[in-house]
XYZ file of C-alpha atoms in Angstrom:
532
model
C -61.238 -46.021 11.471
C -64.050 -44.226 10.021
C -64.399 -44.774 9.611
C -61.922 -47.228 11.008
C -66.618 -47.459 11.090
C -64.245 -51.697 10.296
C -63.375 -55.159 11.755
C -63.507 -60.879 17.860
C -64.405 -62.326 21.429
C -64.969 -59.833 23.843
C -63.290 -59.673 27.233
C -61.101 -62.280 27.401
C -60.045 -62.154 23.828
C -59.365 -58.834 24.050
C -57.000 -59.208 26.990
C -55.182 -62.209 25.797
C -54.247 -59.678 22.602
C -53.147 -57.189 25.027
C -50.647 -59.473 26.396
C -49.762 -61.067 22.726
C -48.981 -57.099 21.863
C -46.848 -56.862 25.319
C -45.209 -60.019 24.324
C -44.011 -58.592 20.875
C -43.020 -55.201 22.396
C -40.663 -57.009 24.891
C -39.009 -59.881 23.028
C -39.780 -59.330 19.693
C -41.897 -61.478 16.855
C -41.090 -64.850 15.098
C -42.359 -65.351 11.158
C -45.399 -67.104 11.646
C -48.028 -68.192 8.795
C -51.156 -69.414 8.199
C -51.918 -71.771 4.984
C -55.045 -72.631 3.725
C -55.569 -75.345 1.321
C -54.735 -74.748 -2.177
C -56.421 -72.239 -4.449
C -60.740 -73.578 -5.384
C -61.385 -72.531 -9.050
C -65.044 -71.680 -7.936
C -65.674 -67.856 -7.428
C -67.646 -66.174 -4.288
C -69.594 -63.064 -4.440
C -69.584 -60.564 -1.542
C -72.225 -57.859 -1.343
C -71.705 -54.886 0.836
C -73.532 -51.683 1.111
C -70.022 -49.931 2.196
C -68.217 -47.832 -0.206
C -64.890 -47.231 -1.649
C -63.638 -43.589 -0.785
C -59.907 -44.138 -2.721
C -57.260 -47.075 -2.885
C -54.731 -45.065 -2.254
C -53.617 -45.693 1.514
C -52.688 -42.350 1.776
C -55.971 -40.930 1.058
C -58.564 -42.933 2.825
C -59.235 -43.940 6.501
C -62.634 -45.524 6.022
C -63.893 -48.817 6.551
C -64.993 -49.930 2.454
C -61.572 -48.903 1.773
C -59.691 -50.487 3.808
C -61.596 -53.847 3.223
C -60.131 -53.905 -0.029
C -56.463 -52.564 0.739
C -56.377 -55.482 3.570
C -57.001 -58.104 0.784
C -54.863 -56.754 -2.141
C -51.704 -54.978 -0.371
C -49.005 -56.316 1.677
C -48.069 -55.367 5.504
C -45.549 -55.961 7.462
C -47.029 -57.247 10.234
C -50.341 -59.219 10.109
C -53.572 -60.195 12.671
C -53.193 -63.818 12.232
C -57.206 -65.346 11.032
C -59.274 -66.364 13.717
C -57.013 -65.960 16.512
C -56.217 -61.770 15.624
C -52.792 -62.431 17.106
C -50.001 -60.244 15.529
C -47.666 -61.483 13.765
C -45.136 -60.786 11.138
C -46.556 -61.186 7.477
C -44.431 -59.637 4.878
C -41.327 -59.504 7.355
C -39.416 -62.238 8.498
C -39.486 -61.052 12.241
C -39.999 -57.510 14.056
C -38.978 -56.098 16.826
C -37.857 -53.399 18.858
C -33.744 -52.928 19.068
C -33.741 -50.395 21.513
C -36.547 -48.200 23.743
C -36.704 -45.205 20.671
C -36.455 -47.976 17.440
C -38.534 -50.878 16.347
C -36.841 -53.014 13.520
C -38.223 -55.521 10.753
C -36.739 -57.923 8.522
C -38.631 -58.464 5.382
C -38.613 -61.938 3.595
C -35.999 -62.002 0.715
C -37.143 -62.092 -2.898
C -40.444 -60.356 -2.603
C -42.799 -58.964 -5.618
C -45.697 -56.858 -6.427
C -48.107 -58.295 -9.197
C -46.908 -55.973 -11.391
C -42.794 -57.374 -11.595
C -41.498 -54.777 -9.670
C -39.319 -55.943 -6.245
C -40.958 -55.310 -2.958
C -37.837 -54.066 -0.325
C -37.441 -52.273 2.873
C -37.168 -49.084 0.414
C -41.037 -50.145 -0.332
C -41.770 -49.730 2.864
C -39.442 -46.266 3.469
C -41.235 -44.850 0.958
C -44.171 -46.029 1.935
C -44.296 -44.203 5.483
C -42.473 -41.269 4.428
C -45.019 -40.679 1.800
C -48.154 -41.301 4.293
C -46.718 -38.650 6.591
C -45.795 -36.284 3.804
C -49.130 -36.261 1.623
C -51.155 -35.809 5.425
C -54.478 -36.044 3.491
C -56.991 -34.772 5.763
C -59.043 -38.226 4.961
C -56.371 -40.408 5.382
C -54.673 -42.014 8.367
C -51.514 -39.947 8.810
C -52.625 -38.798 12.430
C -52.108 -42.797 13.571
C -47.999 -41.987 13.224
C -47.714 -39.347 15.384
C -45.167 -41.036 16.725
C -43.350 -41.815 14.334
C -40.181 -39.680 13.961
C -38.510 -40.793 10.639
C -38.182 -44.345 8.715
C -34.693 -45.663 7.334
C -33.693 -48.711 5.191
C -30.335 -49.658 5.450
C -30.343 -52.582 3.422
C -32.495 -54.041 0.882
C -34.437 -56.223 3.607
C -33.863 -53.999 7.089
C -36.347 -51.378 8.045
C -35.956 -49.247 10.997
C -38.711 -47.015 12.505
C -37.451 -44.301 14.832
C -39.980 -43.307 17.195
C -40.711 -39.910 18.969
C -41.628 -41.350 22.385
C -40.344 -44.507 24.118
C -41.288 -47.934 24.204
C -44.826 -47.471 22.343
C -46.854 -50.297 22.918
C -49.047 -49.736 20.118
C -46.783 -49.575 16.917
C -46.193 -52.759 16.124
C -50.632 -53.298 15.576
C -50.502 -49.842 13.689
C -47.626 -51.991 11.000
C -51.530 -53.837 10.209
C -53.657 -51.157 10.273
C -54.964 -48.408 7.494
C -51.122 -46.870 7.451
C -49.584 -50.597 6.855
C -49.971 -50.886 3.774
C -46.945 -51.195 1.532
C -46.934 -49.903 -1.847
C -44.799 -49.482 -5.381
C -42.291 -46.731 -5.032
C -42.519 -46.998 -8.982
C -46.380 -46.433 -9.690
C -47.420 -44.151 -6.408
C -46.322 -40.716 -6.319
C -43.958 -39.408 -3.348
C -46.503 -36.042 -2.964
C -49.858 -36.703 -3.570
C -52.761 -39.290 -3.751
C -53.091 -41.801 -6.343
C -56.335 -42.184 -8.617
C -58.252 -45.488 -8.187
C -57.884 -46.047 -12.011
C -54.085 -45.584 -12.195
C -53.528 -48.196 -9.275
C -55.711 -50.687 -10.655
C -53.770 -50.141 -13.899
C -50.210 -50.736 -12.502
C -51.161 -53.562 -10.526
C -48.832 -52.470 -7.444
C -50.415 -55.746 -5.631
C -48.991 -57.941 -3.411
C -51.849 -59.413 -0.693
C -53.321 -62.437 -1.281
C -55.714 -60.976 -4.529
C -54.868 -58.579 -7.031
C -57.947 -56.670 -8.601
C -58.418 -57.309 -12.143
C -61.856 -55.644 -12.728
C -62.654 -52.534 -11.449
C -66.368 -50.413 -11.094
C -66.135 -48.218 -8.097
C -68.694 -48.939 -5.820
C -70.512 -50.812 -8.012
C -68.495 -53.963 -8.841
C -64.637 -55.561 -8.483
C -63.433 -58.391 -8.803
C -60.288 -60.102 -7.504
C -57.917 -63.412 -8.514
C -55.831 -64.965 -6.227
C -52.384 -63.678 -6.363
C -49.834 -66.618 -6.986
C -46.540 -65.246 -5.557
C -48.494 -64.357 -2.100
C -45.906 -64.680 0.462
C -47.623 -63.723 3.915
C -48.819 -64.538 7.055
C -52.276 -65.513 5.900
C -51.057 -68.049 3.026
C -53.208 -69.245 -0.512
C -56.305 -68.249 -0.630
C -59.215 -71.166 -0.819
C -60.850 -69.588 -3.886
C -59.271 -68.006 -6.871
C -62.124 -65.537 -7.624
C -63.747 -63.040 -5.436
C -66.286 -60.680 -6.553
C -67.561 -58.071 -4.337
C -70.677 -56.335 -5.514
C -71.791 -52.935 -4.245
C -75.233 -51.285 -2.611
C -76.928 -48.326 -2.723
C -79.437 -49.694 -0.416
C -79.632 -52.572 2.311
C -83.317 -53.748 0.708
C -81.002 -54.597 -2.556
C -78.662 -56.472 -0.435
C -81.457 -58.517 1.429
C -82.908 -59.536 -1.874
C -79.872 -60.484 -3.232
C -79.061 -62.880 -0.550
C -82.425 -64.168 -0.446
C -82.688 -65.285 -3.790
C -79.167 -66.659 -3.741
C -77.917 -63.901 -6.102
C -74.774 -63.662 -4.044
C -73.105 -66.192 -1.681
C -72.439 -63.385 1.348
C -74.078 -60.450 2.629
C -71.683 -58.156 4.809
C -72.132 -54.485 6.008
C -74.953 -53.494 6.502
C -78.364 -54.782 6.684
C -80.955 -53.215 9.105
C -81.450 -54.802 12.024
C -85.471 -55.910 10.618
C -83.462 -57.562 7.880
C -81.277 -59.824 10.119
C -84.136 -60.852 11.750
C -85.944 -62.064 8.892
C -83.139 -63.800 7.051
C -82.227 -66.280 10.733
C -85.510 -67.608 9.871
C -84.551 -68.765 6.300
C -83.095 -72.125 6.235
C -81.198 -71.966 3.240
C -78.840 -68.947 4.826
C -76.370 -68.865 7.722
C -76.312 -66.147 10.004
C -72.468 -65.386 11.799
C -72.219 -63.211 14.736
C -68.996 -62.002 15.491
C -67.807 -59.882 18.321
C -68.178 -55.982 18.271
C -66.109 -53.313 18.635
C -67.791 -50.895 16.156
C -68.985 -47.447 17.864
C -71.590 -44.991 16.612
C -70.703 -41.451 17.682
C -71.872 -37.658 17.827
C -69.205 -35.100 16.452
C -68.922 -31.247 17.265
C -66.972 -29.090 15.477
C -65.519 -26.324 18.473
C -65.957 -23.933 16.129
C -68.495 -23.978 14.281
C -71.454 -25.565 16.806
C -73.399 -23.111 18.596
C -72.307 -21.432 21.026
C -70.612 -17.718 21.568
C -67.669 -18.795 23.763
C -65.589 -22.152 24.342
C -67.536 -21.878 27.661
C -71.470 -21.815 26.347
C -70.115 -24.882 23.238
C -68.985 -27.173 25.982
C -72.849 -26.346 28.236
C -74.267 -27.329 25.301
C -72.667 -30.488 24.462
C -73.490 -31.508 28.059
C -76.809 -30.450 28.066
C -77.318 -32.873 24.698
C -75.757 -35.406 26.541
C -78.127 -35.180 29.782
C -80.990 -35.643 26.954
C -80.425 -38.085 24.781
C -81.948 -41.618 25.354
C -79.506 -44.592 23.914
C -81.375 -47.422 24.978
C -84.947 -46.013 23.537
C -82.508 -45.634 20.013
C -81.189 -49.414 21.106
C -84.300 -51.259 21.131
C -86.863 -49.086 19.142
C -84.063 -48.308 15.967
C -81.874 -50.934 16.215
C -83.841 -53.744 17.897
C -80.763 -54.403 20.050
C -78.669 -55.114 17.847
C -76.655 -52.307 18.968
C -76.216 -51.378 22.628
C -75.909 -47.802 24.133
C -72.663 -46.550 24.789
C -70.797 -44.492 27.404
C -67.546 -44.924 26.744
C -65.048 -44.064 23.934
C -63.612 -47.472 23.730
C -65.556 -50.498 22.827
C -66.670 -52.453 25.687
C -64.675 -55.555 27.077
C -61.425 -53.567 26.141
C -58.939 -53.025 29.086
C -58.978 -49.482 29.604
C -62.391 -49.009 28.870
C -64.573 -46.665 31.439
C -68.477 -45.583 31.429
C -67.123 -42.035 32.043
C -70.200 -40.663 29.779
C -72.842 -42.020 32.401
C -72.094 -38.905 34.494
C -74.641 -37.351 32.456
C -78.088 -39.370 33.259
C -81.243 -38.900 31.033
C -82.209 -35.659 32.926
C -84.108 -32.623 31.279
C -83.719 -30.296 34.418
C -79.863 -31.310 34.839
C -79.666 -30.430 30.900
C -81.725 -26.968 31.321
C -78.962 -26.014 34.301
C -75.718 -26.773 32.020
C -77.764 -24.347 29.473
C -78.888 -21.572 32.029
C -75.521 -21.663 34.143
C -73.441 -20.850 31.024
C -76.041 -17.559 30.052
C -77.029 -19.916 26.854
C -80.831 -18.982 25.984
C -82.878 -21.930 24.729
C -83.704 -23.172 22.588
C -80.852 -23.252 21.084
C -80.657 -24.435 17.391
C -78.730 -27.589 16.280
C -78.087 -28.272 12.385
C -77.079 -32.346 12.504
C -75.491 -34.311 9.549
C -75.643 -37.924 9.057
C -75.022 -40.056 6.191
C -77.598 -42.988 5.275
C -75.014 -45.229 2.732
C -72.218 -45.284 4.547
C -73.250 -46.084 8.325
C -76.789 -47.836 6.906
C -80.058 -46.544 6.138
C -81.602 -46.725 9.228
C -79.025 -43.852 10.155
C -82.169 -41.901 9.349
C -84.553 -43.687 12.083
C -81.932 -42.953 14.275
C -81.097 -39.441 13.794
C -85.143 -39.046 13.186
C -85.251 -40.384 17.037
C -82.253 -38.237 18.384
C -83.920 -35.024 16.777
C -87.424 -36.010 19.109
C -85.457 -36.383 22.220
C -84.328 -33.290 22.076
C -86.847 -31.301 20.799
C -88.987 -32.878 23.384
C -86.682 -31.510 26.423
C -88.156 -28.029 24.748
C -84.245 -26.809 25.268
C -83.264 -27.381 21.100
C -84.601 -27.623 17.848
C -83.020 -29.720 15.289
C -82.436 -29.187 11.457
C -81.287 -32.835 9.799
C -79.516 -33.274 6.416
C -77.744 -36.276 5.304
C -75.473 -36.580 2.184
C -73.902 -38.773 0.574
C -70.505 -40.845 1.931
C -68.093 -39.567 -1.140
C -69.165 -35.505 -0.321
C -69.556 -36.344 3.461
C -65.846 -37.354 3.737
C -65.017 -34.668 2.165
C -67.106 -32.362 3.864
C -66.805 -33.225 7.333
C -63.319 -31.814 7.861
C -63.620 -28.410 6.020
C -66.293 -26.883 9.125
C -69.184 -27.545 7.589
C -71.010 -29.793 9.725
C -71.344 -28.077 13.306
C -72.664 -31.578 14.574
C -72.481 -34.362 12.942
C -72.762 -38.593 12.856
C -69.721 -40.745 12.992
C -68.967 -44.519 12.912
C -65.681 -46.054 14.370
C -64.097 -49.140 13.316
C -60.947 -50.046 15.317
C -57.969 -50.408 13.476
C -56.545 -53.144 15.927
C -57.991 -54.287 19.377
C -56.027 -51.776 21.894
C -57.698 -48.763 23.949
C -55.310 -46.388 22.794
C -57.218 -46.881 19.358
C -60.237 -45.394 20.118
C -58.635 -42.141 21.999
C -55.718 -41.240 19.937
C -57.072 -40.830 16.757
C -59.606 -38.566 18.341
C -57.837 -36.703 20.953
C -54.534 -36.383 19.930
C -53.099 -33.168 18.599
C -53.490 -33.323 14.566
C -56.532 -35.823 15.384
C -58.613 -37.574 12.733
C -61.650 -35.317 13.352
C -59.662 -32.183 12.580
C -62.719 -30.431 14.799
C -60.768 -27.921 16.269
C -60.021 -30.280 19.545
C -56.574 -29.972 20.785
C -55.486 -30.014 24.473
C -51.912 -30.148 26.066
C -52.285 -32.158 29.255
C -54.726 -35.178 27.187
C -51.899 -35.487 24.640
C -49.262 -35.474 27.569
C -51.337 -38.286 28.884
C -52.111 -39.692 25.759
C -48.008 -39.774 24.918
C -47.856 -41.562 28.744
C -49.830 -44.692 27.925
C -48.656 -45.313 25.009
C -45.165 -45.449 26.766
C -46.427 -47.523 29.774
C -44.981 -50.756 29.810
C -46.929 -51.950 33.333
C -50.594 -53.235 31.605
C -52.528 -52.148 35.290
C -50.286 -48.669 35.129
C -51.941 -47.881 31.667
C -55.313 -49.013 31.754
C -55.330 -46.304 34.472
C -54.074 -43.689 32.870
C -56.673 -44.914 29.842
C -59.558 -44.272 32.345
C -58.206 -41.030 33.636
C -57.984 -39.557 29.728
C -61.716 -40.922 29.279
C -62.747 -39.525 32.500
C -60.855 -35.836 31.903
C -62.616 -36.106 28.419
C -66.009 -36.342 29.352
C -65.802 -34.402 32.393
C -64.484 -31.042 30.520
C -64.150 -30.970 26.679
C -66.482 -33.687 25.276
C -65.146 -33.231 21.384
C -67.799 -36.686 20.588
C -70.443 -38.223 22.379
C -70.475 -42.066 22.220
C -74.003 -43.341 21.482
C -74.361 -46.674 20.568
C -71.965 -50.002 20.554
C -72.550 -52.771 17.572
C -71.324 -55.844 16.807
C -70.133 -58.169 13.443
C -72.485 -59.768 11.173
C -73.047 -61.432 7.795
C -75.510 -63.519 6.266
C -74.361 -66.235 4.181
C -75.944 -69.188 2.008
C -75.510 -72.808 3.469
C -73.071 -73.834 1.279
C -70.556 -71.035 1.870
C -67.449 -72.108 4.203
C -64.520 -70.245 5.921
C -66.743 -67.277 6.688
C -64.409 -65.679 9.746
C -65.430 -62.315 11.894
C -62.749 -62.054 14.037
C -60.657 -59.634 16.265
C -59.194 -58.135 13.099
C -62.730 -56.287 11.886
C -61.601 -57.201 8.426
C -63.501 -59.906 6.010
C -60.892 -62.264 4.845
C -61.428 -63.192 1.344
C -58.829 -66.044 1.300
C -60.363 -68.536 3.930
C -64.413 -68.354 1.891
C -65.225 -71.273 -0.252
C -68.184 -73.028 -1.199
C -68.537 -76.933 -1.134
């Protein structure tokens, strides 16, 4: 998710949910639930330098949004908290009745905050409306294979799939296109104002909003007839205050202003708040990528042929670990593969193109490119953190310094960059990734598939045949191989993104702050925080 950048132990963790989504696939799901002890009357305050794009699940696919949509909406299926197994939250059980449908029960006698019932036609409407709206910044592309949704009763919900035996649907029933909303307040045909929603109160997650200042401050109470997976929340009040800029959100935390700090502080600022007694620093496990994005049409280039020799030649001169220790100070790690490290499936495919100037000049050369050739680069400082610009400041000089490119950067802001990313105007541009759930497939399919997420003009037969295949592939060894062989075929002859660097959770939070959980599920979990 952009984006999905957020949201977990590495290797073995990772596998272990493999096989727990394997183990749902084959014999189905059991209600399971998590409850916390009953509701504090204390209130915690959040600070993030993320941003809302829209509450509307149908028109965002971003990483801000989604942290509030995972806290205020219900799903059908659930990553249970500190585990990140799946399991069913709003249904009773899910699972899949035959090789082309997967089937959930919902629990009887469910309601949104607002009065109105909560049923399998919910969820119907629901999908049908995600696929039919498509926004081009919202998450439609994750149900490609989807085929058609029916409810046959009041609590039965059947999802008819396209291809066989997909062993990532069930995750996607907890991911950006989960979300179930109020057939009554959202419109069948288009996306729903922020203002509206928060008006209706279509809620049914563990908070409902009851204050709302885009991106600057909302505010959340404990929703009493809550009937999921992750049970009553510890605290009745969460307020989550917005950002422009990380220096605010160091200060804040500092002085005690706020009880968490989560997304993003620069890596100088992490360092200097693990020497401050009075604050707890959590670590979780990563998953987050940081990418480069060409548009096939509109990057230089006068023929597919001369594009693709010059995406190789920026990737023979670009230095990740310089940008690792120098921007980042480690806290992120370079990156050669499009799916997080640790995850089965993953594959280094990108390091067949070494830090090599004379390697880069022959990609140029061979294809009848003349250098230099000139690069216009977007990134956006608010969204993926302001050291963005030390980074993109440092990918400019490496390539200027091959003498093969010179680079124009301009940054804008998250709300217009969203917006503007998908209508051609950025030939090159800066992208974040936060998985949506813990599975390989994750990290290719919203990017390669045909309809992708990046809407860059990248579309190719045999990857979405393959693509189709592992998704299908019930033998774990059989698809992590076909998972390599996509990455591999990627790099090797299309290169649509270049992975650059890898990061990993963190927040800072004062001493007295408990529950604070960064798990498999990328997501914050406002219901386990208290303060003692």
């Amino acid at each position: 998710m952009n984006h999905k950048i957020t949201r977990v132990a590495r290797a073995a963790t990772f596998t272990a949910a493999a096989a727990t989504a394997a183990t749902l696939v084959l014999a189905g799901c059991g209600s399971g639930r998590t409850d916390s002890s009953s509701g504090g009357s204390s209130t915690v305050t959040i600070g993030t330098t993320d941003q809302i794009y829209a509450l509307d699940p149908a028109g965002s696919y971003d990483n801000g949004s989604l942290a509030v949509m995972k806290n205020v909406y219900p799903f059908l299926m659930d990553f249970e908290t500190g585990s990140g197994e799946l399991k069913p939250s709003a249904a009773q059980k899910c699972s899949y009745t035959s090789e082309m449908v997967y089937s959930c029960t919902l629990k009887s006698g469910l309601t949104f905050a607002n009065g109105d019932p909560l049923t399998a036609q919910s969820v119907k409407f629901s999908f049908d409306r995600m696929l039919k709206i498509n926004d081009p910044n919202g998450p439609a592309s994750l149900l490609t294979n989807l085929d058609h949704t029916d409810a046959p009763d009041a609590t039965t919900v059947n999802f008819t799939l396209k291809a066989p035996h997909d062993q990532t649907f069930p995750q996607l029933l907890a991911t950006n296109v989960g979300p179930i909303v109020d057939e009554k307040v959202f419109p069948a045909d288009k996306v729903l104002d922020d203002n509206t929603i928060v008006s209706k109160k279509p809620f049914a997650g563990q908070y409902e909003i009851t204050s709302y200042q885009k991106n600057q401050l909302v505010e959340y109470k404990a929703f009493d007839k809550y009937d999921g997976l992750l049970g009553k929340p510890k605290t009745d009040t969460i307020r989550m205050k917005y950002y422009a800029q990380p220096t605010n959100l160091k200060l804040d935390i500092q002085q005690k202003q706020i009880d968490l700090a989560w997304r993003s502080l620069t890596p100088t600022d992490v360092d200097a708040l693990r020497k401050d007694s009075g604050l707890t620093v959590h670590d979780g496990p990563g998953g987050e990528l940081r990418y480069l994005v060409f548009n096939l049409n509109s990057m230089p280039g006068n023929s597919p042929e001369q594009k693709l020799a010059v995406r190789k030649a920026i990737a023979s001169s670009i230095d990740r670990q310089a940008i690792a220790e120098q921007v980042y100070q480690n806290t992120y790690t370079p990156a050669y593969s499009m799916v997080a490290g640790g995850l089965p499936g993953t594959d280094d495919s990108y390091k067949m193109y070494p830090l090599d100037k004379s390697a880069a000049a022959r990609f140029l050369s061979d294809a009848g490119v003349k250098a230099p050739v000139a690069l216009n680069i977007w990134y956006n400082p608010d969204h993926y953190g302001s050291s963005s610009a030390d980074e993109y400041a440092k990918i400019k000089s490496q390539l200027e310094s091959t003498g093969l490119f010179t680079v124009t950067l301009n940054s804008a802001n998250w709300e217009t960059y969203n917006k503007e990313r998908v209508k051609d105007t950025y030939p090159i541009y800066q992208l974040g990734w936060f998985p949506d759930f813990p599975d390989a497939d994750n990290y290719l399919t919203p990017m390669l598939d045909e309809g992708n997420f990046l809407q860059s003009h990248f579309s190719d037969p045999g990857i979405t045949r393959l693509l189709e295949a592992e998704r299908g592939e019930q033998d774990p060894a059989k698809r992590q191989q076909i998972e390599v062989q996509i990455q591999q075929d990627v790099a090797q002859n299309f290169i649509p993104t270049l992975p650059l660097l890898e990061g990993k959770q963190i927040a800072v939070g004062v001493k007295n702050l408990d529950g604070v959980t960064l798990d498999k599920s990328f997501m914050m979990r406002f219901g386990t925080l208290s303060k003692s």
